[in-house]
């Protein structure tokens, strides 16, 4: 396809009424290492590369849209988390962020555990050889079949999410002649997102059992009585894309308070606490995530301090980062199809994917950045909105971004930090074919999840 010149369209601050950017970045050609996977850079032609491979060649070989995942970066992040938390704590990668059999094998090799939240994720984990004792099973409404499969497989823990489930898991474990290790998920009245947290009144949600009103204490009472269960600890997950540790501080304090109550009432010191996931990543240059070692230090200090003041032995801590491990390691590569300047507003750039490969912008108003990656450009910045090809005006991939004004059909643009909750939340809306995930490492690229085909669609449609 040829690249056609067109009017630059509107510029910036005067028309920007919503969104993240108030001014264009100093140089649109720079690929900020904060938001791009570790091995991404530009070659001498100005083409972006990952793992040493140019995106032009990758697009040629694998097509667009496609997710490219930097395996070197993924493994390095796993190691950083494992090392930061050390031998006295456990890191469970949250599979909901993105799971495939290759991912499971890398996790296993890099020493991480895995949190799954459905029968499908459990099957994927087991089929790729993750030892069952390294798997935690979550979910607010696990089916009896899922519970049975998990217990039979011997998962390391099931996280109980309701009073009914306490009995259900105990019954199934007992019928299989097993004693299942479990944690109880509690809601601590904290909701945390990015830099803000609300420390009260977030019991109004479907997950967990509230500490408020003594419900969590009652859940512990019931779980301790059941022969089929071995209660090993308390679990709390407070939100997503969190940069500020204050929410974890409140959550840990409240969980430790429950541990102290359990000790006082039952004479039992529960040996583990899980503080969940939710640690933030940089989607744009303005985000400043914490490094795993800072997070590990902060969490361990908080828990140790709270336990000392309650006179408890410090329990083994576990965490469940998903986004913070896989999020930054992938980008979505799109080809530009049309470029439509709207006078006095912005320029709409349509790509060959959209809300079917990244629902987060439509769903959560998520912010992303985007760059022209098939070449560099000295053209002026153009206030743009990157949209997909679906029949829905909310089909927005990047709400507000600056792209060079000479952008045209045929150019490749890429959205970084799409490793988490993009392929895993992808849909077939408009019968779109879900894009492949291609792992790139040391000059080699290999498909780890293939692109869907029309035959795949028709195979499910039994007519
Ligand atoms: C219980 C639990 N653990 C871990 C996670 C992973 O969160 P994140 O990917 O933001 O780290 C989630 C996300 O919803 C969750 O519900």
PDB file of N, CA and C and ligand atoms in Angstrom, residues 94 96-97 115 138 185 207 235 237 239-241 276-279 320-324 420-421, ligand 1:
ATOM      1  N   UNK A  94      -0.542 -14.074  37.825  1.00  0.00           N
ATOM      2  CA  UNK A  94      -2.002 -14.143  37.623  1.00  0.00           C
ATOM      3  C   UNK A  94      -2.292 -14.438  36.153  1.00  0.00           C
ATOM      4  N   UNK A  96      -4.876 -14.739  34.487  1.00  0.00           N
ATOM      5  CA  UNK A  96      -5.939 -14.025  33.776  1.00  0.00           C
ATOM      6  C   UNK A  96      -5.365 -12.912  32.899  1.00  0.00           C
ATOM      7  N   UNK A  97      -4.188 -12.392  33.243  1.00  0.00           N
ATOM      8  CA  UNK A  97      -3.594 -11.296  32.455  1.00  0.00           C
ATOM      9  C   UNK A  97      -3.267 -11.781  31.047  1.00  0.00           C
ATOM     10  N   UNK A 115      -1.501 -18.441  39.381  1.00  0.00           N
ATOM     11  CA  UNK A 115      -2.878 -18.296  39.866  1.00  0.00           C
ATOM     12  C   UNK A 115      -3.809 -18.441  38.665  1.00  0.00           C
ATOM     13  N   UNK A 138      -8.599 -19.676  41.922  1.00  0.00           N
ATOM     14  CA  UNK A 138      -9.484 -18.587  42.339  1.00  0.00           C
ATOM     15  C   UNK A 138     -10.837 -18.652  41.655  1.00  0.00           C
ATOM     16  N   UNK A 185     -10.738 -15.702  50.893  1.00  0.00           N
ATOM     17  CA  UNK A 185     -10.587 -14.354  50.335  1.00  0.00           C
ATOM     18  C   UNK A 185     -11.503 -13.402  51.082  1.00  0.00           C
ATOM     19  N   UNK A 207     -16.633 -10.180  44.927  1.00  0.00           N
ATOM     20  CA  UNK A 207     -15.571 -11.057  45.407  1.00  0.00           C
ATOM     21  C   UNK A 207     -15.458 -11.070  46.925  1.00  0.00           C
ATOM     22  N   UNK A 235      -6.622 -14.250  52.203  1.00  0.00           N
ATOM     23  CA  UNK A 235      -6.280 -13.619  50.930  1.00  0.00           C
ATOM     24  C   UNK A 235      -7.020 -12.293  50.779  1.00  0.00           C
ATOM     25  N   UNK A 237      -7.306  -8.978  47.786  1.00  0.00           N
ATOM     26  CA  UNK A 237      -6.863  -8.324  46.536  1.00  0.00           C
ATOM     27  C   UNK A 237      -7.625  -7.008  46.463  1.00  0.00           C
ATOM     28  N   UNK A 239      -7.297  -4.151  44.162  1.00  0.00           N
ATOM     29  CA  UNK A 239      -7.579  -3.305  42.995  1.00  0.00           C
ATOM     30  C   UNK A 239      -6.608  -3.544  41.873  1.00  0.00           C
ATOM     31  N   UNK A 240      -6.458  -2.552  40.996  1.00  0.00           N
ATOM     32  CA  UNK A 240      -5.585  -2.759  39.835  1.00  0.00           C
ATOM     33  C   UNK A 240      -4.862  -1.467  39.483  1.00  0.00           C
ATOM     34  N   UNK A 241      -3.728  -1.669  38.778  1.00  0.00           N
ATOM     35  CA  UNK A 241      -2.918  -0.535  38.295  1.00  0.00           C
ATOM     36  C   UNK A 241      -2.591   0.407  39.467  1.00  0.00           C
ATOM     37  N   UNK A 276      -2.574 -10.421  47.047  1.00  0.00           N
ATOM     38  CA  UNK A 276      -3.156 -10.254  45.713  1.00  0.00           C
ATOM     39  C   UNK A 276      -2.215  -9.596  44.731  1.00  0.00           C
ATOM     40  N   UNK A 277      -2.821  -9.124  43.630  1.00  0.00           N
ATOM     41  CA  UNK A 277      -2.024  -8.460  42.592  1.00  0.00           C
ATOM     42  C   UNK A 277      -2.411  -7.006  42.505  1.00  0.00           C
ATOM     43  N   UNK A 278      -2.366  -6.468  41.280  1.00  0.00           N
ATOM     44  CA  UNK A 278      -2.821  -5.093  41.092  1.00  0.00           C
ATOM     45  C   UNK A 278      -1.723  -4.061  40.944  1.00  0.00           C
ATOM     46  N   UNK A 279      -0.467  -4.502  40.903  1.00  0.00           N
ATOM     47  CA  UNK A 279       0.626  -3.533  40.827  1.00  0.00           C
ATOM     48  C   UNK A 279       0.683  -2.897  39.436  1.00  0.00           C
ATOM     49  N   UNK A 320       0.263 -11.806  43.753  1.00  0.00           N
ATOM     50  CA  UNK A 320      -0.245 -12.355  42.491  1.00  0.00           C
ATOM     51  C   UNK A 320      -0.176 -11.327  41.365  1.00  0.00           C
ATOM     52  N   UNK A 321       1.011 -10.896  40.993  1.00  0.00           N
ATOM     53  CA  UNK A 321       1.080  -9.910  39.910  1.00  0.00           C
ATOM     54  C   UNK A 321       0.797 -10.552  38.554  1.00  0.00           C
ATOM     55  N   UNK A 322      -0.048  -9.932  37.761  1.00  0.00           N
ATOM     56  CA  UNK A 322      -0.285 -10.398  36.397  1.00  0.00           C
ATOM     57  C   UNK A 322       0.237  -9.339  35.449  1.00  0.00           C
ATOM     58  N   UNK A 323      -0.486  -8.206  35.456  1.00  0.00           N
ATOM     59  CA  UNK A 323      -0.145  -7.082  34.584  1.00  0.00           C
ATOM     60  C   UNK A 323       1.331  -6.667  34.716  1.00  0.00           C
ATOM     61  N   UNK A 324       1.826  -6.622  35.969  1.00  0.00           N
ATOM     62  CA  UNK A 324       3.185  -6.101  36.196  1.00  0.00           C
ATOM     63  C   UNK A 324       4.246  -7.003  35.582  1.00  0.00           C
ATOM     64  N   UNK A 420      -1.032  -7.497  28.914  1.00  0.00           N
ATOM     65  CA  UNK A 420      -2.011  -7.936  29.917  1.00  0.00           C
ATOM     66  C   UNK A 420      -3.426  -7.522  29.519  1.00  0.00           C
ATOM     67  N   UNK A 421      -4.357  -8.432  29.691  1.00  0.00           N
ATOM     68  CA  UNK A 421      -5.783  -8.159  29.522  1.00  0.00           C
ATOM     69  C   UNK A 421      -6.134  -7.652  28.120  1.00  0.00           C
TER      70      UNK A 421
HETATM   71  C1  LIG B   1      -7.349 -12.244  43.041  1.00  0.00           C
HETATM   72  C2  LIG B   1      -6.538 -11.571  41.995  1.00  0.00           C
HETATM   73  N1  LIG B   1      -5.210 -11.747  42.008  1.00  0.00           N
HETATM   74  C3  LIG B   1      -4.432 -11.158  41.058  1.00  0.00           C
HETATM   75  C4  LIG B   1      -4.974 -10.365  40.076  1.00  0.00           C
HETATM   76  C5  LIG B   1      -4.051  -9.784  39.049  1.00  0.00           C
HETATM   77  O1  LIG B   1      -4.087  -8.395  38.997  1.00  0.00           O
HETATM   78  P1  LIG B   1      -2.996  -7.624  38.149  1.00  0.00           P
HETATM   79  O2  LIG B   1      -2.914  -8.259  36.807  1.00  0.00           O
HETATM   80  O3  LIG B   1      -3.524  -6.218  38.069  1.00  0.00           O
HETATM   81  O4  LIG B   1      -1.693  -7.729  38.875  1.00  0.00           O
HETATM   82  C6  LIG B   1      -6.355 -10.151  40.035  1.00  0.00           C
HETATM   83  C7  LIG B   1      -6.946  -9.305  38.984  1.00  0.00           C
HETATM   84  O5  LIG B   1      -8.105  -9.148  38.816  1.00  0.00           O
HETATM   85  C8  LIG B   1      -7.166 -10.783  41.028  1.00  0.00           C
HETATM   86  O6  LIG B   1      -8.487 -10.628  41.028  1.00  0.00           O
END
